[in-house]
Tab-separated table of C-alpha atoms in Angstrom:
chain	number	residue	atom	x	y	z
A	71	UNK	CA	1.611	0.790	5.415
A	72	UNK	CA	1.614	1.573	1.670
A	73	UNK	CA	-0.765	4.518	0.400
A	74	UNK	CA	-0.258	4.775	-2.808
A	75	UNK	CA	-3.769	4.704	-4.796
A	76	UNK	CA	-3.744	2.970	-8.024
A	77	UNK	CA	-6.875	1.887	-8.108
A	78	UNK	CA	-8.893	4.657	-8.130
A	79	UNK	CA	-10.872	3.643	-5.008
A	80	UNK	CA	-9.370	6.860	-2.813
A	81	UNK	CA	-11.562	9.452	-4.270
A	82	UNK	CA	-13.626	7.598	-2.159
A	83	UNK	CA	-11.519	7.309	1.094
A	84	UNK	CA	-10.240	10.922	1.266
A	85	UNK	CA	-7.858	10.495	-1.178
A	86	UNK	CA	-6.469	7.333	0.672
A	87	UNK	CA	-6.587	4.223	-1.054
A	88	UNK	CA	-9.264	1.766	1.124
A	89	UNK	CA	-7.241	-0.004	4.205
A	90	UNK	CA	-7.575	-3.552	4.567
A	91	UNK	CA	-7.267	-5.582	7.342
A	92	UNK	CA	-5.645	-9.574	6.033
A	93	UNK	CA	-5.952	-11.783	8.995
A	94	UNK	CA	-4.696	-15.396	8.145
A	95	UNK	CA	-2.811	-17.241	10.890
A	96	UNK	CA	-0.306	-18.507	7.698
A	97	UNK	CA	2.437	-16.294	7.577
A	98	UNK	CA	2.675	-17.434	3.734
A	99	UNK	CA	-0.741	-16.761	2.968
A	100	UNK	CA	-0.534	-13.154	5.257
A	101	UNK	CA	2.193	-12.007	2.856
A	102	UNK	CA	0.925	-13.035	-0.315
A	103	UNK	CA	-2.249	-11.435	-0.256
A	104	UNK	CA	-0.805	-8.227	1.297
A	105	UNK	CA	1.710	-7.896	-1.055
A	106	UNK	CA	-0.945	-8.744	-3.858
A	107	UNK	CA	-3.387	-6.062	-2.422
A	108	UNK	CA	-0.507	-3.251	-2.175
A	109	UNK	CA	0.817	-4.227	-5.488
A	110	UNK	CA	-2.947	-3.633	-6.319
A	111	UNK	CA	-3.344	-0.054	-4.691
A	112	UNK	CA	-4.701	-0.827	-1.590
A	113	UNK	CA	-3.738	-0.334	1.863
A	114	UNK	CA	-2.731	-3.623	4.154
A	115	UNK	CA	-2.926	-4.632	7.729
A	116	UNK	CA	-2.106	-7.431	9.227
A	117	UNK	CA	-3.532	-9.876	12.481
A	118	UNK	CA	-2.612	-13.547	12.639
A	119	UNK	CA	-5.178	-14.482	14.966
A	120	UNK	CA	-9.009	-13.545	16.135
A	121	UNK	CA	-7.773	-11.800	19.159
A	122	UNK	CA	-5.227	-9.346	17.126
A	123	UNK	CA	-7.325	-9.118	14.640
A	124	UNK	CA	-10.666	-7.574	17.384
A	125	UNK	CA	-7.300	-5.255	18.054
A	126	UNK	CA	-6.395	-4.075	14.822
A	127	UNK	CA	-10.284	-3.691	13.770
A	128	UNK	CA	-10.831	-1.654	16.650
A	129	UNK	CA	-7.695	0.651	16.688
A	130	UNK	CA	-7.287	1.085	12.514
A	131	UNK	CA	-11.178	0.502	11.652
A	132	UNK	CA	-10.565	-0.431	8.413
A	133	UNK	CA	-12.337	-0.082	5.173
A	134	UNK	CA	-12.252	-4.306	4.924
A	135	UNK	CA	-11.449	-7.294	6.458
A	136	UNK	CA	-10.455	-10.196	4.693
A	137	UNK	CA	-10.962	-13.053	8.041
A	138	UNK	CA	-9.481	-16.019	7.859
A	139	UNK	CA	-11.792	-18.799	9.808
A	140	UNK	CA	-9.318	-20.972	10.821
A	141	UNK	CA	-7.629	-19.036	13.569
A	142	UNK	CA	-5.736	-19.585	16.903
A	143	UNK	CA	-7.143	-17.862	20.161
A	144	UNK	CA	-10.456	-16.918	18.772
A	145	UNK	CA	-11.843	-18.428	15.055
A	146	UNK	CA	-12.838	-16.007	12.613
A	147	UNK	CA	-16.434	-16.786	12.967
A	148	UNK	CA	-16.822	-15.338	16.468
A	149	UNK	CA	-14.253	-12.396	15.635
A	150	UNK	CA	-16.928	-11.408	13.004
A	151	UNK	CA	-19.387	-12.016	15.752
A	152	UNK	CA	-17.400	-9.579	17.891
A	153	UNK	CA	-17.090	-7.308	15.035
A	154	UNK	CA	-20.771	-6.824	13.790
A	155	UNK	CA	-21.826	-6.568	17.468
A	156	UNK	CA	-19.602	-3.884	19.016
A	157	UNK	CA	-21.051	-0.504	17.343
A	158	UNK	CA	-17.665	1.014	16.413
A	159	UNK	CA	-17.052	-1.749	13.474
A	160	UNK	CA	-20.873	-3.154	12.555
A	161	UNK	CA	-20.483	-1.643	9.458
A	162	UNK	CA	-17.074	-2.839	8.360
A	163	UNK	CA	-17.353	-5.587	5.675
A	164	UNK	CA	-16.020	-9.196	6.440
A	165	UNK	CA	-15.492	-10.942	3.602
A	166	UNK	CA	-14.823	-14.489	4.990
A	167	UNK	CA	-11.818	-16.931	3.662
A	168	UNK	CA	-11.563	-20.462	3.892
A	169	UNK	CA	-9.530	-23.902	2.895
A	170	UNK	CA	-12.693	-25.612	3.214
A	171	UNK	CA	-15.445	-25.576	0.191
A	172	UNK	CA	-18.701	-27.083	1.833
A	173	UNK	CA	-21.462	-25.668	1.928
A	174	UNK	CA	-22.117	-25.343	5.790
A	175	UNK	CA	-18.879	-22.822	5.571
A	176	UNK	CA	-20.767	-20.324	3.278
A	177	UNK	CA	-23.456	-20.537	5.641
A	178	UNK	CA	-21.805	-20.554	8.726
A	179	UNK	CA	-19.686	-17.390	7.429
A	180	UNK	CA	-23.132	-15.495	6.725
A	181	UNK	CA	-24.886	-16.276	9.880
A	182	UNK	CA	-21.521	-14.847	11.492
A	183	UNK	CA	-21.929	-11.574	9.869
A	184	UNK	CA	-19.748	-12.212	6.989
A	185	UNK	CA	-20.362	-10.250	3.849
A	186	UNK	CA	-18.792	-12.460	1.181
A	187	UNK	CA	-17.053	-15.141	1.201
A	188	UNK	CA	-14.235	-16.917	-0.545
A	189	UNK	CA	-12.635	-20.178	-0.656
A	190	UNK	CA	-8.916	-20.247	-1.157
A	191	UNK	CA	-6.610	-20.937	-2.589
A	192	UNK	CA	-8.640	-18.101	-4.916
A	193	UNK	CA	-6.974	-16.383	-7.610
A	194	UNK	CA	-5.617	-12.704	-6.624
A	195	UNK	CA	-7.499	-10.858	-9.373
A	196	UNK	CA	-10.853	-13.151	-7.963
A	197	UNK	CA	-10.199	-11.349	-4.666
A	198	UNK	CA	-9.281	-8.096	-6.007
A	199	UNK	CA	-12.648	-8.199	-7.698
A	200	UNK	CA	-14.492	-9.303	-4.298
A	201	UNK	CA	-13.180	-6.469	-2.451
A	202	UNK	CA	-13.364	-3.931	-5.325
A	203	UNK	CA	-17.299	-5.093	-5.402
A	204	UNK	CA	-17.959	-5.562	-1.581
A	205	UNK	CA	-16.719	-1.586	-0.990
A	206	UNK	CA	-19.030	-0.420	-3.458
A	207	UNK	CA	-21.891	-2.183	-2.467
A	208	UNK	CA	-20.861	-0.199	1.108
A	209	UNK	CA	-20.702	2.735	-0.999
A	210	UNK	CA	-24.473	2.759	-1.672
């Protein structure tokens, strides 16, 4: 995992930059947005499906989770589920990502738990943004 911190968001981490966790079951779509996110000062993850990612969340609890809800073994919905009811990662954002646009996603994602949501293919700096704003609204 990359550490480096040119963001600016470690001061808030312990002088880490935040970690986040990118579970996509594409490998494609796993590497671009890590590679985006280190490139962009954060620290990456990875899980390609619900099950590895309840793993990773639990054992690296990190700052963010960018869930997929399209996944093998156990769909991002009920991972979030999982997440927001087991006490040790309740308070870890989930910012949802999805192919699919409707509406009934959005609100499926909320009712999950899911703190934002985006539909992809979304720009890089769009998600940058998203997490940059989702961690400090936590921050408050």
């Amino acid at each position: 995992m990359k550490t480096t911190d040119e963001t600016g968001l470690g001061q808030q981490h312990g002088g880490l930059s935040p970690l986040v966790l990118v579970v996509d079951d594409f490998d494609d779509n796993r590497e671009m947005f890590t590679e985006f996110l280190s490139f962009s000062g954060f620290r990456v993850a990875q899980a390609s499906t619900g099950r590895e990612a309840l793993a990773q969340a639990f054992s690296l609890l990190p700052d963010l989770i960018l869930m997929d809800l399209s996944l093998p073994e156990l769909d991002g919905l009920e991972a979030t589920r999982c997440l927001k009811s087991d006490e040790r990662t309740k308070r870890i954002p989930i910012v949802a990502l999805t192919g699919h646009a409707l509406a009934g996603h959005s609100k499926d994602a909320k009712e999950a738990g899911c703190d934002s949501f985006l539909t992809k293919p979304c720009l890089p700096d769009a998600l940058v943004t998203e997490i940059k704003r989702v961690l400090g609204a936590r921050g408050r």
